[in-house]
């Protein structure tokens, strides 16, 4: 049923006929093609982003991700959850089930349910196939590089963008506001089904919005790739209020394992600060990626 949301969304957005044709064509993307697209981009991400390989970190993020994805995935995808060693606050999902969460976001979460909410939101982008939709619209873009810009600050400023040949409009891999709203709805349902309190979702939004006020610029990447306004807090809280209070009270808010995991990240050496463009990309023509993302 969800496989063809593009047709409806294309109609609703009244996009030009040519784009509608692309979106309708995207409906034909099979699950295998979706997984192949995610796998090839994940290989680029592994080559270009600093990923945390520490076994305890990998085990925790994988277990929490499995708890969430098993509660909602009806397509039996092979999910992969990874912590990116970046102090920037962000998270991202690739088609087919690859989810990345930056260390900077995890370190700002005060309890397990806040991280779980972000991960459930990213899982929602995959299960609703927003990620395939987005990458179909980004045809021709080097998504590995776009994600490098999205998840780190390597491309910050005109010089960085020029160095790796990414046009300004393709700097961030963006989801639309309607995609964000849909992923939030999924995230609330998924966390509840997984036995985790959905209050972590609006709680994490509050942390990020408060930091945007006190430390403008620090969260630019997150806000550019995931439009976040105060109304997302209201909408998620209204959805949560539809559940019986007795059910919500039974759900887990935190765990000793999360706090151990977070302390382990906080004790690690500072995240690397990528300053140079990836090898071999300096000659990339600037037109290759320009303007293809929303
Ligand atoms: Zn999102």
GROMACS .gro file of C-alpha atoms and ligand atoms in nm:
model
  295
    1UNK     CA    1   0.000   0.000   0.000
    2UNK     CA    2   0.277   0.240   0.090
    3UNK     CA    3   0.482   0.148  -0.213
    4UNK     CA    4   0.299   0.398  -0.429
    5UNK     CA    5   0.260   0.699  -0.206
    6UNK     CA    6   0.449   0.900  -0.468
    7UNK     CA    7   0.155   0.912  -0.705
    8UNK     CA    8  -0.068   1.061  -0.439
    9UNK     CA    9   0.196   1.298  -0.318
   10UNK     CA   10   0.280   1.412  -0.667
   11UNK     CA   11  -0.083   1.494  -0.727
   12UNK     CA   12  -0.120   1.670  -0.395
   13UNK     CA   13   0.184   1.885  -0.456
   14UNK     CA   14   0.076   1.972  -0.809
   15UNK     CA   15   0.429   1.920  -0.937
   16UNK     CA   16   0.508   1.965  -1.306
   17UNK     CA   17   0.405   1.680  -1.530
   18UNK     CA   18   0.765   1.576  -1.601
   19UNK     CA   19   0.839   1.542  -1.231
   20UNK     CA   20   0.514   1.353  -1.181
   21UNK     CA   21   0.633   1.108  -1.442
   22UNK     CA   22   0.957   1.059  -1.249
   23UNK     CA   23   0.768   1.009  -0.925
   24UNK     CA   24   0.525   0.764  -1.076
   25UNK     CA   25   0.822   0.582  -1.224
   26UNK     CA   26   0.969   0.568  -0.874
   27UNK     CA   27   0.666   0.361  -0.773
   28UNK     CA   28   0.807   0.089  -0.989
   29UNK     CA   29   1.123   0.068  -0.777
   30UNK     CA   30   1.128  -0.285  -0.642
   31UNK     CA   31   1.239  -0.368  -0.292
   32UNK     CA   32   1.555  -0.523  -0.435
   33UNK     CA   33   1.632  -0.204  -0.628
   34UNK     CA   34   1.568  -0.002  -0.313
   35UNK     CA   35   1.808  -0.221  -0.114
   36UNK     CA   36   2.070  -0.205  -0.392
   37UNK     CA   37   2.044   0.176  -0.398
   38UNK     CA   38   2.089   0.189  -0.021
   39UNK     CA   39   2.378  -0.058  -0.027
   40UNK     CA   40   2.575   0.131  -0.291
   41UNK     CA   41   2.526   0.461  -0.108
   42UNK     CA   42   2.614   0.298   0.225
   43UNK     CA   43   2.943   0.183   0.071
   44UNK     CA   44   3.018   0.544  -0.025
   45UNK     CA   45   2.924   0.661   0.323
   46UNK     CA   46   3.161   0.403   0.478
   47UNK     CA   47   3.442   0.532   0.258
   48UNK     CA   48   3.381   0.899   0.326
   49UNK     CA   49   3.241   0.939   0.678
   50UNK     CA   50   3.414   0.858   1.008
   51UNK     CA   51   3.205   0.572   1.150
   52UNK     CA   52   3.243   0.443   1.505
   53UNK     CA   53   3.346   0.075   1.496
   54UNK     CA   54   3.380   0.026   1.872
   55UNK     CA   55   3.204  -0.305   1.946
   56UNK     CA   56   3.010  -0.183   2.252
   57UNK     CA   57   2.879   0.120   2.059
   58UNK     CA   58   2.790  -0.090   1.754
   59UNK     CA   59   2.615  -0.351   1.968
   60UNK     CA   60   2.401  -0.097   2.154
   61UNK     CA   61   2.287   0.104   1.852
   62UNK     CA   62   2.216  -0.219   1.664
   63UNK     CA   63   2.009  -0.364   1.949
   64UNK     CA   64   1.804  -0.045   1.997
   65UNK     CA   65   1.755  -0.016   1.621
   66UNK     CA   66   1.641  -0.379   1.600
   67UNK     CA   67   1.391  -0.327   1.884
   68UNK     CA   68   1.238  -0.036   1.690
   69UNK     CA   69   1.256  -0.172   1.336
   70UNK     CA   70   1.110  -0.510   1.436
   71UNK     CA   71   0.811  -0.328   1.581
   72UNK     CA   72   0.720  -0.163   1.250
   73UNK     CA   73   0.891  -0.321   0.948
   74UNK     CA   74   0.653  -0.535   0.744
   75UNK     CA   75   0.896  -0.591   0.456
   76UNK     CA   76   1.161  -0.792   0.640
   77UNK     CA   77   1.443  -0.553   0.549
   78UNK     CA   78   1.798  -0.614   0.677
   79UNK     CA   79   1.851  -0.306   0.893
   80UNK     CA   80   2.188  -0.145   0.967
   81UNK     CA   81   2.234   0.114   1.243
   82UNK     CA   82   2.557   0.312   1.265
   83UNK     CA   83   2.700   0.593   1.480
   84UNK     CA   84   2.887   0.858   1.282
   85UNK     CA   85   3.185   1.010   1.465
   86UNK     CA   86   3.072   1.368   1.408
   87UNK     CA   87   3.003   1.631   1.672
   88UNK     CA   88   2.736   1.782   1.448
   89UNK     CA   89   2.377   1.703   1.545
   90UNK     CA   90   2.214   1.496   1.275
   91UNK     CA   91   2.070   1.161   1.172
   92UNK     CA   92   1.990   1.015   0.834
   93UNK     CA   93   1.838   0.712   0.662
   94UNK     CA   94   1.914   0.549   0.329
   95UNK     CA   95   1.668   0.343   0.124
   96UNK     CA   96   1.651  -0.023   0.222
   97UNK     CA   97   1.727   0.021   0.592
   98UNK     CA   98   2.056   0.200   0.662
   99UNK     CA   99   2.022   0.447   0.950
  100UNK     CA  100   2.302   0.679   1.067
  101UNK     CA  101   2.300   0.879   1.391
  102UNK     CA  102   2.572   1.129   1.468
  103UNK     CA  103   2.758   1.106   1.796
  104UNK     CA  104   2.676   1.476   1.854
  105UNK     CA  105   2.305   1.399   1.863
  106UNK     CA  106   2.343   1.101   2.099
  107UNK     CA  107   2.555   1.304   2.338
  108UNK     CA  108   2.276   1.565   2.359
  109UNK     CA  109   2.005   1.306   2.436
  110UNK     CA  110   1.937   1.282   2.807
  111UNK     CA  111   1.765   0.944   2.801
  112UNK     CA  112   1.707   0.637   2.584
  113UNK     CA  113   1.360   0.743   2.465
  114UNK     CA  114   1.499   1.061   2.306
  115UNK     CA  115   1.749   0.868   2.094
  116UNK     CA  116   1.486   0.603   2.019
  117UNK     CA  117   1.250   0.875   1.894
  118UNK     CA  118   1.507   1.004   1.645
  119UNK     CA  119   1.584   0.652   1.526
  120UNK     CA  120   1.212   0.568   1.493
  121UNK     CA  121   1.169   0.885   1.284
  122UNK     CA  122   1.453   0.777   1.051
  123UNK     CA  123   1.308   0.426   1.031
  124UNK     CA  124   0.981   0.594   0.930
  125UNK     CA  125   1.154   0.765   0.636
  126UNK     CA  126   1.258   0.417   0.517
  127UNK     CA  127   0.929   0.235   0.579
  128UNK     CA  128   0.731   0.517   0.414
  129UNK     CA  129   0.987   0.506   0.130
  130UNK     CA  130   1.064   0.878   0.155
  131UNK     CA  131   1.432   0.789   0.120
  132UNK     CA  132   1.379   0.621  -0.215
  133UNK     CA  133   1.165   0.914  -0.326
  134UNK     CA  134   1.437   1.157  -0.227
  135UNK     CA  135   1.711   0.966  -0.405
  136UNK     CA  136   1.499   0.932  -0.717
  137UNK     CA  137   1.472   1.310  -0.722
  138UNK     CA  138   1.848   1.334  -0.670
  139UNK     CA  139   1.930   1.126  -0.975
  140UNK     CA  140   2.281   1.207  -1.089
  141UNK     CA  141   2.386   1.343  -0.750
  142UNK     CA  142   2.667   1.168  -0.571
  143UNK     CA  143   2.468   1.082  -0.259
  144UNK     CA  144   2.780   0.978  -0.070
  145UNK     CA  145   2.908   1.331  -0.103
  146UNK     CA  146   2.571   1.489  -0.033
  147UNK     CA  147   2.552   1.287   0.289
  148UNK     CA  148   2.907   1.382   0.376
  149UNK     CA  149   2.791   1.745   0.362
  150UNK     CA  150   2.471   1.664   0.548
  151UNK     CA  151   2.625   1.473   0.837
  152UNK     CA  152   2.945   1.674   0.885
  153UNK     CA  153   3.059   2.030   0.825
  154UNK     CA  154   3.320   1.936   0.566
  155UNK     CA  155   3.134   2.133   0.300
  156UNK     CA  156   3.064   2.436   0.515
  157UNK     CA  157   3.110   2.760   0.330
  158UNK     CA  158   3.155   2.828  -0.037
  159UNK     CA  159   3.515   2.704  -0.047
  160UNK     CA  160   3.420   2.364   0.091
  161UNK     CA  161   3.131   2.326  -0.152
  162UNK     CA  162   3.344   2.432  -0.443
  163UNK     CA  163   3.623   2.194  -0.340
  164UNK     CA  164   3.401   1.893  -0.368
  165UNK     CA  165   3.192   2.027  -0.651
  166UNK     CA  166   2.853   2.041  -0.484
  167UNK     CA  167   2.611   2.316  -0.577
  168UNK     CA  168   2.444   2.512  -0.300
  169UNK     CA  169   2.100   2.365  -0.356
  170UNK     CA  170   2.241   2.013  -0.330
  171UNK     CA  171   2.434   2.083  -0.011
  172UNK     CA  172   2.189   1.902   0.213
  173UNK     CA  173   1.977   1.597   0.153
  174UNK     CA  174   1.645   1.741   0.259
  175UNK     CA  175   1.313   1.591   0.343
  176UNK     CA  176   0.999   1.798   0.290
  177UNK     CA  177   0.789   1.924   0.578
  178UNK     CA  178   0.516   1.674   0.489
  179UNK     CA  179   0.774   1.392   0.493
  180UNK     CA  180   0.883   1.510   0.837
  181UNK     CA  181   0.526   1.514   0.965
  182UNK     CA  182   0.461   1.165   0.829
  183UNK     CA  183   0.784   1.029   0.979
  184UNK     CA  184   0.690   1.183   1.316
  185UNK     CA  185   0.354   1.004   1.310
  186UNK     CA  186   0.534   0.678   1.234
  187UNK     CA  187   0.788   0.745   1.508
  188UNK     CA  188   0.520   0.783   1.777
  189UNK     CA  189   0.349   0.459   1.671
  190UNK     CA  190   0.680   0.272   1.640
  191UNK     CA  191   0.817   0.370   1.979
  192UNK     CA  192   0.491   0.268   2.150
  193UNK     CA  193   0.488  -0.068   1.969
  194UNK     CA  194   0.852  -0.119   2.073
  195UNK     CA  195   0.766  -0.057   2.439
  196UNK     CA  196   0.944   0.280   2.452
  197UNK     CA  197   0.793   0.610   2.562
  198UNK     CA  198   0.705   0.833   2.264
  199UNK     CA  199   0.754   1.142   2.484
  200UNK     CA  200   1.121   1.120   2.389
  201UNK     CA  201   1.028   1.258   2.045
  202UNK     CA  202   0.895   1.601   2.155
  203UNK     CA  203   1.152   1.603   2.433
  204UNK     CA  204   1.440   1.575   2.183
  205UNK     CA  205   1.280   1.844   1.965
  206UNK     CA  206   1.277   2.075   2.269
  207UNK     CA  207   1.647   2.010   2.334
  208UNK     CA  208   1.732   2.093   1.972
  209UNK     CA  209   1.511   2.403   1.950
  210UNK     CA  210   1.649   2.535   2.280
  211UNK     CA  211   2.004   2.488   2.156
  212UNK     CA  212   1.920   2.667   1.832
  213UNK     CA  213   1.824   2.971   2.042
  214UNK     CA  214   2.132   2.968   2.263
  215UNK     CA  215   2.387   2.847   2.009
  216UNK     CA  216   2.271   2.956   1.662
  217UNK     CA  217   2.456   2.779   1.384
  218UNK     CA  218   2.549   2.467   1.580
  219UNK     CA  219   2.252   2.274   1.449
  220UNK     CA  220   2.237   2.414   1.096
  221UNK     CA  221   2.286   2.076   0.932
  222UNK     CA  222   2.007   1.915   1.132
  223UNK     CA  223   1.759   2.192   1.065
  224UNK     CA  224   1.851   2.208   0.697
  225UNK     CA  225   1.796   1.837   0.639
  226UNK     CA  226   1.505   1.792   0.881
  227UNK     CA  227   1.281   2.101   0.890
  228UNK     CA  228   1.183   2.138   1.257
  229UNK     CA  229   0.943   2.393   1.394
  230UNK     CA  230   0.754   2.420   1.720
  231UNK     CA  231   0.441   2.278   1.560
  232UNK     CA  232   0.605   1.936   1.535
  233UNK     CA  233   0.613   1.931   1.915
  234UNK     CA  234   0.241   2.014   1.932
  235UNK     CA  235   0.150   1.756   1.670
  236UNK     CA  236   0.346   1.472   1.831
  237UNK     CA  237   0.211   1.554   2.178
  238UNK     CA  238  -0.145   1.557   2.041
  239UNK     CA  239  -0.088   1.216   1.884
  240UNK     CA  240   0.063   1.079   2.206
  241UNK     CA  241  -0.241   1.208   2.399
  242UNK     CA  242  -0.463   0.968   2.201
  243UNK     CA  243  -0.304   0.671   2.384
  244UNK     CA  244  -0.443   0.567   2.723
  245UNK     CA  245  -0.236   0.712   3.007
  246UNK     CA  246  -0.209   0.366   3.165
  247UNK     CA  247  -0.045   0.233   2.846
  248UNK     CA  248   0.199   0.525   2.822
  249UNK     CA  249   0.304   0.484   3.185
  250UNK     CA  250   0.419   0.129   3.120
  251UNK     CA  251   0.662   0.233   2.847
  252UNK     CA  252   1.036   0.263   2.905
  253UNK     CA  253   1.190   0.609   2.920
  254UNK     CA  254   1.550   0.523   2.995
  255UNK     CA  255   1.783   0.231   3.055
  256UNK     CA  256   2.118   0.173   3.227
  257UNK     CA  257   2.248   0.035   2.893
  258UNK     CA  258   2.174   0.367   2.720
  259UNK     CA  259   2.354   0.567   2.988
  260UNK     CA  260   2.658   0.332   2.965
  261UNK     CA  261   2.656   0.373   2.585
  262UNK     CA  262   2.633   0.753   2.609
  263UNK     CA  263   2.913   0.773   2.867
  264UNK     CA  264   3.130   0.556   2.642
  265UNK     CA  265   3.080   0.802   2.353
  266UNK     CA  266   3.147   1.103   2.578
  267UNK     CA  267   3.475   0.942   2.694
  268UNK     CA  268   3.605   0.886   2.339
  269UNK     CA  269   3.859   1.122   2.182
  270UNK     CA  270   3.702   1.425   2.010
  271UNK     CA  271   3.544   1.358   1.673
  272UNK     CA  272   3.775   1.417   1.379
  273UNK     CA  273   3.728   1.755   1.215
  274UNK     CA  274   3.718   1.687   0.841
  275UNK     CA  275   3.890   1.977   0.674
  276UNK     CA  276   3.988   1.842   0.338
  277UNK     CA  277   3.771   1.738   0.048
  278UNK     CA  278   3.773   1.363  -0.007
  279UNK     CA  279   4.056   1.241  -0.229
  280UNK     CA  280   3.974   1.240  -0.598
  281UNK     CA  281   3.676   1.471  -0.576
  282UNK     CA  282   3.842   1.809  -0.625
  283UNK     CA  283   3.807   1.791  -1.002
  284UNK     CA  284   3.440   1.700  -0.993
  285UNK     CA  285   3.246   1.927  -1.229
  286UNK     CA  286   3.016   2.152  -1.033
  287UNK     CA  287   2.723   2.079  -1.262
  288UNK     CA  288   2.717   1.711  -1.172
  289UNK     CA  289   2.517   1.757  -0.855
  290UNK     CA  290   2.379   2.102  -0.889
  291UNK     CA  291   2.016   2.167  -0.819
  292UNK     CA  292   1.897   1.810  -0.816
  293UNK     CA  293   1.783   1.797  -0.457
  294UNK     CA  294   1.484   1.975  -0.311
  295LIG    ZN1  295   1.326   1.346   0.896
   0.00000   0.00000   0.00000
